mmCIF file of C-alpha atoms in Angstrom:
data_model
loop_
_atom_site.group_PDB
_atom_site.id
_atom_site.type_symbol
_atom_site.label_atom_id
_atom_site.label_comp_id
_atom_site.label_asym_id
_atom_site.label_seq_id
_atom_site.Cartn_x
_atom_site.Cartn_y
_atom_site.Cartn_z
ATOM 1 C CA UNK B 257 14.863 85.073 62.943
ATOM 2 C CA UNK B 258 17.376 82.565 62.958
ATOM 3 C CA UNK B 259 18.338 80.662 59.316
ATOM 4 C CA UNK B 260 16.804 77.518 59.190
ATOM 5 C CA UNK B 261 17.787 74.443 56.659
ATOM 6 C CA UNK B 262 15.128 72.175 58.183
ATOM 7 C CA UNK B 263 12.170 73.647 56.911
ATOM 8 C CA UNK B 264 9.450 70.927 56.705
ATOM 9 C CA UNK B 265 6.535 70.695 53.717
ATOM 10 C CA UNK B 266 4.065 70.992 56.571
ATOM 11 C CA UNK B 267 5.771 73.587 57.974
ATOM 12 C CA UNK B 268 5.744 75.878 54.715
ATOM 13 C CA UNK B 269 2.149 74.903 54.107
ATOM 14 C CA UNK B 270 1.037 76.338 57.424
ATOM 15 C CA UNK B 271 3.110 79.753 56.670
ATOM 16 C CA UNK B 272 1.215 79.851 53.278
ATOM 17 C CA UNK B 273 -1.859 79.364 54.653
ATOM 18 C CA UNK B 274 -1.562 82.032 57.137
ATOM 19 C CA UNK B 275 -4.463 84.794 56.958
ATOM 20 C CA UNK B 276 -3.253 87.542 54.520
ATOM 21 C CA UNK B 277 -2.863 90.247 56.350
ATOM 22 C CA UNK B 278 -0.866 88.026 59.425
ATOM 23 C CA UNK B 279 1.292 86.420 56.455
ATOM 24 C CA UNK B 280 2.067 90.040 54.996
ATOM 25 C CA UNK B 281 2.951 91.635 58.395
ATOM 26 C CA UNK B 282 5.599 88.931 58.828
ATOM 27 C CA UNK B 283 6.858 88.455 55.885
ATOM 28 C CA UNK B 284 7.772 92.524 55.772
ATOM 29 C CA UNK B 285 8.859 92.319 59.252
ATOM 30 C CA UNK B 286 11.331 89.566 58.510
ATOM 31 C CA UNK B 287 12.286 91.027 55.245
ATOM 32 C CA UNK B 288 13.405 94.754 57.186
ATOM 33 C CA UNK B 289 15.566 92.255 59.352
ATOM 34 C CA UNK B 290 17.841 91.339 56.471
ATOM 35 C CA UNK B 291 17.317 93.641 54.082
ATOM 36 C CA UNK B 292 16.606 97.727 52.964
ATOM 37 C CA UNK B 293 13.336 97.740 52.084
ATOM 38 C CA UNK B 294 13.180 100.580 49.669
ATOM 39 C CA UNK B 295 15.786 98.943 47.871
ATOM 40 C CA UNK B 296 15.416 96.592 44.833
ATOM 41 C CA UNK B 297 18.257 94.597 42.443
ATOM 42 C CA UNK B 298 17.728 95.226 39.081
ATOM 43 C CA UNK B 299 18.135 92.912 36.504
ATOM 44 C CA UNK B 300 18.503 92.703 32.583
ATOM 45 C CA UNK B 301 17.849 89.200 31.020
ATOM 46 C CA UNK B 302 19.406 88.613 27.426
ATOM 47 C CA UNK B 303 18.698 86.140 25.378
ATOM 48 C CA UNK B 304 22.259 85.106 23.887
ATOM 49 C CA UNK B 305 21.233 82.142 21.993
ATOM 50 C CA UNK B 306 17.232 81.277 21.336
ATOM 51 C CA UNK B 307 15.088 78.402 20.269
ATOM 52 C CA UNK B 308 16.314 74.847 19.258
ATOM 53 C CA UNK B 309 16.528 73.642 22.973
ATOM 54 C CA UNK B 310 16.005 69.770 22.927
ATOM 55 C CA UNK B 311 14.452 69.580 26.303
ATOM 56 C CA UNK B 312 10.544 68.685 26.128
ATOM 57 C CA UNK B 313 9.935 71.637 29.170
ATOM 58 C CA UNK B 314 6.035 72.105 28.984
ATOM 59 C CA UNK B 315 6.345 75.882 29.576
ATOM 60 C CA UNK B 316 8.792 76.534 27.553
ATOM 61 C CA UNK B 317 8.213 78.230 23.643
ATOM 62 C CA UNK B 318 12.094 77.403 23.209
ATOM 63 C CA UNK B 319 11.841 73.394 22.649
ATOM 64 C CA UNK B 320 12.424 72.520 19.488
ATOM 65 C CA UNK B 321 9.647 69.881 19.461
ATOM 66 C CA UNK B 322 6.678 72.690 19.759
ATOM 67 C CA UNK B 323 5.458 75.170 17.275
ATOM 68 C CA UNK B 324 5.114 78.662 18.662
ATOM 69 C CA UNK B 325 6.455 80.891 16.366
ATOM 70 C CA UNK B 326 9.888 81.634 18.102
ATOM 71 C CA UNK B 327 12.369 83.163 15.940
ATOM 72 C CA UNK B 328 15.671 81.428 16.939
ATOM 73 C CA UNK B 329 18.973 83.420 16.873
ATOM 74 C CA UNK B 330 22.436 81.489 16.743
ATOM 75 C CA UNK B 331 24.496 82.825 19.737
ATOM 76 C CA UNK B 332 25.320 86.214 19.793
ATOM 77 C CA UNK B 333 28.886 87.923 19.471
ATOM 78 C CA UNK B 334 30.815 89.624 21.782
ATOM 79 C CA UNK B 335 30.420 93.206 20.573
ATOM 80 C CA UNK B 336 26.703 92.298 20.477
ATOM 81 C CA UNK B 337 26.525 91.233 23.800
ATOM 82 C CA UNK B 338 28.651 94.590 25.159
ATOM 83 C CA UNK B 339 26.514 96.183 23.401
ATOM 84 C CA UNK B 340 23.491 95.274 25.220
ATOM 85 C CA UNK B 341 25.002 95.230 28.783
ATOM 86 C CA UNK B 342 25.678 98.766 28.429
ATOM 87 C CA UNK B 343 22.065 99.688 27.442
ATOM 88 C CA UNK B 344 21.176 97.965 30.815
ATOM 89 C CA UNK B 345 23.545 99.940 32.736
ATOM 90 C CA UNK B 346 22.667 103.094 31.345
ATOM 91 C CA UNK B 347 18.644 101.925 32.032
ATOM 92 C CA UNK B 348 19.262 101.051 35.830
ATOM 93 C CA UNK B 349 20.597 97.621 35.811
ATOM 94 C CA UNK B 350 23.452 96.011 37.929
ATOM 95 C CA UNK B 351 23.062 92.414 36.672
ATOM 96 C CA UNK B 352 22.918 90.953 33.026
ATOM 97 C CA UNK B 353 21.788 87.502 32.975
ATOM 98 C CA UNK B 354 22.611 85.775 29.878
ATOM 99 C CA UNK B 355 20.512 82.819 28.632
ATOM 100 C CA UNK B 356 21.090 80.457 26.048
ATOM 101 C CA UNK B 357 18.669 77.270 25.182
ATOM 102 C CA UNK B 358 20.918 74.985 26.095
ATOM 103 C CA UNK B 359 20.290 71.597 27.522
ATOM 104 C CA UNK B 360 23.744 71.591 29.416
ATOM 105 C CA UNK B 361 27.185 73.369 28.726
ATOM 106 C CA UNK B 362 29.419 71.692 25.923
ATOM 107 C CA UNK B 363 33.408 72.628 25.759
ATOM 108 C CA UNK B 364 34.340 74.180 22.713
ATOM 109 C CA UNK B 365 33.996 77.177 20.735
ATOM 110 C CA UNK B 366 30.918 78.419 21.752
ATOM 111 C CA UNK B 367 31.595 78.572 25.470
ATOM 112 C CA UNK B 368 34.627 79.833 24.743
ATOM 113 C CA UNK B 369 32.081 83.002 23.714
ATOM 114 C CA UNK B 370 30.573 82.964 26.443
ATOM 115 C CA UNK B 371 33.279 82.720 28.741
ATOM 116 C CA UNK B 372 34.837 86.024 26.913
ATOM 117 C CA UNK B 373 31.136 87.456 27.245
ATOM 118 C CA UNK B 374 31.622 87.051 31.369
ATOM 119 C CA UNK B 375 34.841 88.846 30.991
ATOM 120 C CA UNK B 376 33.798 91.416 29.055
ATOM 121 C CA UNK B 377 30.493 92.331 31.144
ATOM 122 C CA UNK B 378 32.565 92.114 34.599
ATOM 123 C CA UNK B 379 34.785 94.792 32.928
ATOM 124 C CA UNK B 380 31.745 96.794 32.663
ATOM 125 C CA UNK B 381 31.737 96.820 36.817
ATOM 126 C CA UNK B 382 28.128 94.832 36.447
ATOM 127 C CA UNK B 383 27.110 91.812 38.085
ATOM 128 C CA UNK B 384 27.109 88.703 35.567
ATOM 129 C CA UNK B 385 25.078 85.790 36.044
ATOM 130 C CA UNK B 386 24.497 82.823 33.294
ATOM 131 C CA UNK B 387 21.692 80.659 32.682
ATOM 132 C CA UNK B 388 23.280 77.694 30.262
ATOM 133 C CA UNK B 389 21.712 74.496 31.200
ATOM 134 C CA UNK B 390 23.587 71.691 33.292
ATOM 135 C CA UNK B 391 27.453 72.445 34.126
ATOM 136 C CA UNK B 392 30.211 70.128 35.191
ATOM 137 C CA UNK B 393 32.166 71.339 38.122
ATOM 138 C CA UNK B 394 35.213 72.350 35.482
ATOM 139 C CA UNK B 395 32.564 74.357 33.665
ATOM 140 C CA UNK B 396 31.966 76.047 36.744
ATOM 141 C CA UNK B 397 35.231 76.557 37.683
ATOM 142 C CA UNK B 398 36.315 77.954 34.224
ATOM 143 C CA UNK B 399 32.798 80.535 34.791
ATOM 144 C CA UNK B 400 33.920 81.681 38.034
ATOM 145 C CA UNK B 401 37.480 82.419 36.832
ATOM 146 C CA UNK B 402 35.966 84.666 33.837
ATOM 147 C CA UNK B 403 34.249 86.293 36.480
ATOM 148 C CA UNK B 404 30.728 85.611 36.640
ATOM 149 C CA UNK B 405 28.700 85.967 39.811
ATOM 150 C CA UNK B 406 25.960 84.454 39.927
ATOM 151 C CA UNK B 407 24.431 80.751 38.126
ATOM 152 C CA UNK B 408 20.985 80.560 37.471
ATOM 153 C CA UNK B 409 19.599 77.322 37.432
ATOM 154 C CA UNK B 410 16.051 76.800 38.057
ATOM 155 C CA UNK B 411 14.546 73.789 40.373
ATOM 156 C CA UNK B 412 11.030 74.784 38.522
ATOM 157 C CA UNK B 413 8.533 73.205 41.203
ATOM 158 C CA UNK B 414 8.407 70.046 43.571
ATOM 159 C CA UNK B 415 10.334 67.062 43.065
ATOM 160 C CA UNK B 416 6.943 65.187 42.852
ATOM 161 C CA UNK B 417 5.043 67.921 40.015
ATOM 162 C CA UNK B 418 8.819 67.940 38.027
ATOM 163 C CA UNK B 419 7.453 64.766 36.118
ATOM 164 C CA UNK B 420 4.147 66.190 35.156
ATOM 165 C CA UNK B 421 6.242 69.034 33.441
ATOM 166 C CA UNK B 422 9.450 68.047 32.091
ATOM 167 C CA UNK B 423 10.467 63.920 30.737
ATOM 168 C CA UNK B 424 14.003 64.867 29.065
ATOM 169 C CA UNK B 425 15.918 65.427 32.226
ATOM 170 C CA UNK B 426 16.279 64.373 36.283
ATOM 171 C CA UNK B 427 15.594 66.699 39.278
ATOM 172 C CA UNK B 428 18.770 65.226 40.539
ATOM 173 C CA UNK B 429 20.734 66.811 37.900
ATOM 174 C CA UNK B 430 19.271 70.076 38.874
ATOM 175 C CA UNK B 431 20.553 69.918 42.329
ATOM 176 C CA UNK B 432 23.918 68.510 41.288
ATOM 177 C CA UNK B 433 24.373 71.800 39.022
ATOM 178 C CA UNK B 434 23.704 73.730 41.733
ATOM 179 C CA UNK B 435 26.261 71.372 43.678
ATOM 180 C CA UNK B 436 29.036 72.033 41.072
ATOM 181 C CA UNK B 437 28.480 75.756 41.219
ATOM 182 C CA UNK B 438 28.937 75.979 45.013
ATOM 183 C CA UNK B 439 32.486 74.180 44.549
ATOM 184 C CA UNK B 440 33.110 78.222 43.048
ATOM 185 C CA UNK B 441 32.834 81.281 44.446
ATOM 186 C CA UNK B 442 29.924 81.619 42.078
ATOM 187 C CA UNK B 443 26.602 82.215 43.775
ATOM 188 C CA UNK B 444 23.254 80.654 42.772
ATOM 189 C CA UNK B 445 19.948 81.633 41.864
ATOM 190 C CA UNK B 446 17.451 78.953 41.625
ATOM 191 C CA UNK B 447 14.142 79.258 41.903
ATOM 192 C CA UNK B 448 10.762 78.396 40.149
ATOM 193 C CA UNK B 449 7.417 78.734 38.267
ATOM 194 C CA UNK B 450 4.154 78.747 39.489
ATOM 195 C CA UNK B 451 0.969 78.388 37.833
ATOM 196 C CA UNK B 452 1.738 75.142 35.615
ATOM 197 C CA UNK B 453 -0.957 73.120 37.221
ATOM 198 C CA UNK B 454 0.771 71.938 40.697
ATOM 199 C CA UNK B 455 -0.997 72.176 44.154
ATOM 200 C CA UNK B 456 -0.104 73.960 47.546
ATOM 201 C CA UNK B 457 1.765 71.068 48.442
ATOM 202 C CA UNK B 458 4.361 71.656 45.252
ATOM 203 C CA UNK B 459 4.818 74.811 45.892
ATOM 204 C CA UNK B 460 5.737 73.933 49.589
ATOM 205 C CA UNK B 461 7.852 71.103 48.387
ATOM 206 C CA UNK B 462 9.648 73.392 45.844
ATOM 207 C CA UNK B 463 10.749 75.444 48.769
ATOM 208 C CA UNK B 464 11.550 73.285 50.580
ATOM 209 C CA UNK B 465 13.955 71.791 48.007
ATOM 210 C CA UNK B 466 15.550 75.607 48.061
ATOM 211 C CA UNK B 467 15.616 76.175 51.786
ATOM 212 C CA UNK B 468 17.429 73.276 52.776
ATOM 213 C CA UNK B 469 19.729 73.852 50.566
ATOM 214 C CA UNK B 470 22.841 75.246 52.472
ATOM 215 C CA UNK B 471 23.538 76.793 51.903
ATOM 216 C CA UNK B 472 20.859 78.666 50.701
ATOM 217 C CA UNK B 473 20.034 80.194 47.345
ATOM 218 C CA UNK B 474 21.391 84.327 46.989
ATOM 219 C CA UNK B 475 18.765 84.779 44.569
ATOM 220 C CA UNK B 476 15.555 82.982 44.310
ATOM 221 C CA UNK B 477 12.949 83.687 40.717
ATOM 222 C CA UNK B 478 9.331 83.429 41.609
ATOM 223 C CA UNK B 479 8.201 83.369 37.968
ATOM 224 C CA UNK B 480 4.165 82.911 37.160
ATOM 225 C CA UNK B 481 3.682 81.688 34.350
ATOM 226 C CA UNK B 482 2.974 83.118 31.098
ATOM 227 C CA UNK B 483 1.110 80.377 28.951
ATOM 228 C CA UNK B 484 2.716 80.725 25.216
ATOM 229 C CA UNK B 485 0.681 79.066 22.415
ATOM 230 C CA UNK B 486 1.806 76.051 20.731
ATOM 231 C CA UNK B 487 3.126 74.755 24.513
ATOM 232 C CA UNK B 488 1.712 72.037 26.683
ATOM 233 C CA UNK B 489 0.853 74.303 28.672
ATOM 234 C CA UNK B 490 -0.886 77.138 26.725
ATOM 235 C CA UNK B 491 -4.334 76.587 28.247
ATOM 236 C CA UNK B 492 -3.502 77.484 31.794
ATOM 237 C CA UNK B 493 -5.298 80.148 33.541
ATOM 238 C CA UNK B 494 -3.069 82.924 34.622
ATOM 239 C CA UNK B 495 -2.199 82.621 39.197
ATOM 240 C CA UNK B 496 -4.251 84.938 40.766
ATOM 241 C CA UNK B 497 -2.040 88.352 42.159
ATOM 242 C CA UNK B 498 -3.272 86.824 45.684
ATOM 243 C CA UNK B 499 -0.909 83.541 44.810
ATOM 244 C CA UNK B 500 1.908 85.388 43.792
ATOM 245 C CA UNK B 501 2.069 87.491 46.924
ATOM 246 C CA UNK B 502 1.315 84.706 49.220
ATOM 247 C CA UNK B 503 4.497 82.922 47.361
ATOM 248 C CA UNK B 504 6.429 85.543 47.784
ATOM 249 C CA UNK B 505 6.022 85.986 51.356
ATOM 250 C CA UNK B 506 6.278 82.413 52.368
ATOM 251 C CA UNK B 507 9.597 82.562 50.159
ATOM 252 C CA UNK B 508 10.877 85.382 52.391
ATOM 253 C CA UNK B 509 9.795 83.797 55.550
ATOM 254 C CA UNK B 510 11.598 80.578 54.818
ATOM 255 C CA UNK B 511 14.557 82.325 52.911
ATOM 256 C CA UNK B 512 15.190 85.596 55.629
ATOM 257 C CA UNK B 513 18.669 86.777 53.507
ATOM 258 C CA UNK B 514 18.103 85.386 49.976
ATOM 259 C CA UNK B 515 17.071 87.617 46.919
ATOM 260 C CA UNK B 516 13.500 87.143 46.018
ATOM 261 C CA UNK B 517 12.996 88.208 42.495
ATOM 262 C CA UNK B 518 9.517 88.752 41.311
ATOM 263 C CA UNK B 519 10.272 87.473 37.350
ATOM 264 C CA UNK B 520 7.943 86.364 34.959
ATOM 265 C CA UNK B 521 4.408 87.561 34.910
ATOM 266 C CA UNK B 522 4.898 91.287 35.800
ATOM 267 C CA UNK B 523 3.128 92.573 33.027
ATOM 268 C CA UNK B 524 -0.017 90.588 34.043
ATOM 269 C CA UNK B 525 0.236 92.091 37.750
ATOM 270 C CA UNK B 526 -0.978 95.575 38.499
ATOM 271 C CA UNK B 527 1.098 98.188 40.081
ATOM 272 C CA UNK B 528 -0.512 97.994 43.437
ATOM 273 C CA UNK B 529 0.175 93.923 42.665
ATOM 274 C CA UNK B 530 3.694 94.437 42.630
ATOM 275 C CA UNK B 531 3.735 96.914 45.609
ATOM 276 C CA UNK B 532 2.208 94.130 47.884
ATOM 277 C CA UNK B 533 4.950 91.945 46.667
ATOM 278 C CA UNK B 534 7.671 94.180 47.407
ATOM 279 C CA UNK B 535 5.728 94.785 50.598
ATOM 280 C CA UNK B 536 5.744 90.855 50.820
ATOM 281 C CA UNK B 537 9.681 90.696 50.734
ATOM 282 C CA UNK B 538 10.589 90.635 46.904
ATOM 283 C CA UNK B 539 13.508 92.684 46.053
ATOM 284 C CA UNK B 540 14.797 92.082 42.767
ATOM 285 C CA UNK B 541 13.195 92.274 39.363
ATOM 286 C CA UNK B 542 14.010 91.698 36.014
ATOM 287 C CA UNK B 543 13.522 94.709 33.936
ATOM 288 C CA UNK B 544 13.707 95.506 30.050
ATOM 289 C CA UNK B 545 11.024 94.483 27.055
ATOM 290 C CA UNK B 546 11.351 90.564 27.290
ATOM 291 C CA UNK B 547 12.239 87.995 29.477
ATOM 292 C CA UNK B 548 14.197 85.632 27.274
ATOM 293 C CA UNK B 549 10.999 85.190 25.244
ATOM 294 C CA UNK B 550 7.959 86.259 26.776
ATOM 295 C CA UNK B 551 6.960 90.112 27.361
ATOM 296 C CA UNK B 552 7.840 92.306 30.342
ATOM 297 C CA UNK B 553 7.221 95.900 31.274
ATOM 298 C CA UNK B 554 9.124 98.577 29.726
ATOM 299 C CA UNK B 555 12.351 99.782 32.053
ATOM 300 C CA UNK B 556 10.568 103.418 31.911
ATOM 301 C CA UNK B 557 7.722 102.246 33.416
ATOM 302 C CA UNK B 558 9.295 99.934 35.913
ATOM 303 C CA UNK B 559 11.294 103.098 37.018
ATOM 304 C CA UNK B 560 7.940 105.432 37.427
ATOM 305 C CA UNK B 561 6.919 102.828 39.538
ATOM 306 C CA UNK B 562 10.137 102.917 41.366
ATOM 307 C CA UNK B 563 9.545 106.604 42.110
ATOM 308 C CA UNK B 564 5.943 105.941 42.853
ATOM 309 C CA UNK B 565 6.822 103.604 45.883
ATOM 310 C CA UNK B 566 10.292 105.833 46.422
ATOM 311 C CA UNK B 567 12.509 102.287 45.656
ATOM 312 C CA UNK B 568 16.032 102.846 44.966
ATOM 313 C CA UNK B 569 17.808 100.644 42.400
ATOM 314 C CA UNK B 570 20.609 98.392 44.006
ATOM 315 C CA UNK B 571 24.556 98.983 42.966
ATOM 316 C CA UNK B 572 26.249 96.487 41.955
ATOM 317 C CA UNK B 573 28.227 93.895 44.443
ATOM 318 C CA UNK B 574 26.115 95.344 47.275
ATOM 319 C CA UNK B 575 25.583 91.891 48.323
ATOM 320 C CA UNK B 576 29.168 90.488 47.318
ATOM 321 C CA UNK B 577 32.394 91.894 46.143
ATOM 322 C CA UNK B 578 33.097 91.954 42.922
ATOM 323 C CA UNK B 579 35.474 88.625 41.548
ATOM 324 C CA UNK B 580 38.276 89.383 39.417
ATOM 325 C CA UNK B 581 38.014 88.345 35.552
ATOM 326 C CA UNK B 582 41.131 85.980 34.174
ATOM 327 C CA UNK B 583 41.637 86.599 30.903
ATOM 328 C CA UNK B 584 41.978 83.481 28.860
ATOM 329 C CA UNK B 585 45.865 83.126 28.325
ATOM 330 C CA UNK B 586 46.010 83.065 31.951
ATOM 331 C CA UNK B 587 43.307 80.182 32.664
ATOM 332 C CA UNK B 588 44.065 77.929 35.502
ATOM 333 C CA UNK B 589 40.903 75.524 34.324
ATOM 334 C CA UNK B 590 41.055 74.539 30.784
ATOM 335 C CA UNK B 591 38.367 72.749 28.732
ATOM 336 C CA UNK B 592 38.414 68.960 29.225
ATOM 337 C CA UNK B 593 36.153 68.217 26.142
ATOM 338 C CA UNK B 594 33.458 66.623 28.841
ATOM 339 C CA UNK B 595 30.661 64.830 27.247
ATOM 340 C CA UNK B 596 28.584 64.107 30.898
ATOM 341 C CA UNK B 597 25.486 61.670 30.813
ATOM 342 C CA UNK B 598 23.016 63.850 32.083
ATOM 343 C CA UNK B 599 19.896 62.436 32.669
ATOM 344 C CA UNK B 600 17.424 61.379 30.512
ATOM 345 C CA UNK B 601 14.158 59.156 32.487
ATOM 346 C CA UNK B 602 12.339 58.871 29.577
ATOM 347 C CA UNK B 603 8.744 58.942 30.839
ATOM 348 C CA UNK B 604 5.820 60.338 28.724
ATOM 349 C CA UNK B 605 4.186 63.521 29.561
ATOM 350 C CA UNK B 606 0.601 63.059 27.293
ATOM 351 C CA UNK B 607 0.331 66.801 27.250
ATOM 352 C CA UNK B 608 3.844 67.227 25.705
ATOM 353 C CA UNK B 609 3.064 64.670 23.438
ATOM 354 C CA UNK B 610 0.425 66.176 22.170
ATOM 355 C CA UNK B 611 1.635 69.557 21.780
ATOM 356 C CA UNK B 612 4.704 67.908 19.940
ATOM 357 C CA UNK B 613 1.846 66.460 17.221
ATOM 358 C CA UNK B 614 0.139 69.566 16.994
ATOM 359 C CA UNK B 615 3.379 70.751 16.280
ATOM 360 C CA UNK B 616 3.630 68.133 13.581
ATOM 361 C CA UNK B 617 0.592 69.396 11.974
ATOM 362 C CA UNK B 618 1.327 73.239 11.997
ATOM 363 C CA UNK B 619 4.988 72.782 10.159
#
């Protein structure tokens, strides 16, 4: 199947659509084209630096403005961070994605950290990839030279649902990240969330954002989401496994040599779930206790399930070679003290509203 960056919303609708057992068969038939499929990347997400985020994202127990109970850590040390990667290795991972709750990237100090945190996990012969919030293209280039290889940045759903969600930044800015990582050799993983109240037609349309990108993503997240309490959107009923898979496949239709990772949600999806998923073309997973905040299975059961299904973890720079780490004193790219406007369009979301006054009310 030949890669397509043309991909039309009615297009993707009618793949989604498709009777479930004709949408399975070629979804796995286009998956063995471009990929092993008894092979799966492992990930490790760590939270480097939680709660306090200023953005007003409705599924997210990190803003600042809700009340959920979070206990917020400043941002980790180095040793700390080390620390952690090696666990993962040791547990079956090849990636450690680092998080912080971060609206966007400011020069200083604390990037500094991070940028010695890329260094130090690339040392480790593990794939790093960062999830920081919006990045200048100097930002980029500074990650890329530390050695990082991959940028997570998240297009969440449609253009058109993005609104209903989140009021403290633009879509644009999303896709102008993504823009300022692919000035690197950096590549990206974007992806988003379903379940947060958007129709078919979002779901098409967030693909469809993603597939004509080119070019495309190396990693897509399908995340469902996990409703946290205190959150806009904490009454949500949890997707139905039928969704996911659906989701999944259509991604790996649409997206033939991409990454699909099936992310948040897993411990709300049986085993047999998962197998269909993997079945559907997903072939990466997060693994370890938490994602950022919200529960995932345990890496020992993730791995009986591995041997259950007789999936082999991915190694490391399978995909891509591994990029060479310049240590600090030897920095082309230096900071430039940026202060970017970012977006702000400054609509009201009454559901975020409301959570931010229950919030009120709780503290």
């Amino acid at each position: 199947m030949a890669l397509r960056h043309d991909w039309t919303k009615e297009e993707i609708l009618e793949i989604y659509n498709k009777p479930f057992m004709e949408l399975l068969y070629e979804a796995a038939t286009v998956h063995r084209q471009h990929h092993d499929p008894n092979t799966v990347q492992v990930s490790t997400l760590l939270s480097i630096k939680t709660g306090g985020c200023p953005e007003d994202c409705g599924y997210c127990p990190q803003a600042a403005r809700y009340h959920t109970d979070l206990e917020g850590n400043d941002l980790m040390s180095v040793s700390q961070v080390k620390a952690q990667a090696l666990r993962a290795k040791s547990a079956g991972s090849s990636r450690v994605c680092m998080g912080a709750a971060w609206r966007n990237v400011r020069d200083g100090e604390e990037f500094d950290n991070v940028l010695e945190m890329v260094r130090t996990i690339n040392k480790l012969d593990m794939e790093v990839c960062c999830t920081l919030g919006m990045i200048t293209e100097n930002q980029a280039q500074r990650l890329a030279e530390a050695g990082l290889y991959a940028y997570n940045h998240n297009l969440d759903s449609s253009e058109e649902y993005y609104k209903e969600v989140i009021s403290t930044r633009g879509y644009q800015d999303r896709l102008d990240t993504i823009g300022n990582v692919r000035k690197t050799n950096v590549t990206v993983c974007s992806g988003g969330i379903i379940g947060m109240g958007e129709n078919e037609a979002d779901r098409a349309g967030m693909l469809v954002a993603l597939s004509t990108l080119n070019p495309q993503p190396e990693s897509v997240p399908i995340n469902a989401l996990v409703p946290v309490e205190g959150t806009p959107l904490e009454e949500q009923e949890p997707v139905p496994i039928w969704e996911m898979i659906r989701m999944v496949a259509t991604t790996r239709i649409v997206m033939p040599e991409t990454q699909v990772r099936l992310s948040a949600g897993r411990t709300q999806m049986s085993r047999e779930g998962q197998a269909m998923c993997f079945f559907a073309g997903a072939n990466s997973i997060f693994a370890g206790d938490k994602l950022l905040t919200t529960p995932n299975p345990d890496v020992n059961e993730d791995m009986e399930m591995f041997k259950m299904l007789g999936l082999n973890p991915q190694k490391a720079f399978e995909k891509k070679a591994q990029p060479e780490s310049v240590d600090a004193e030897n920095s082309k790219y230096q900071s430039k003290g940026e202060k970017p406007k970012w977006t702000r369009p400054g609509h009201e979301i009454d559901r975020n509203l409301q959570a931010q006054e229950k919030a009120k009310t709780k503290a």
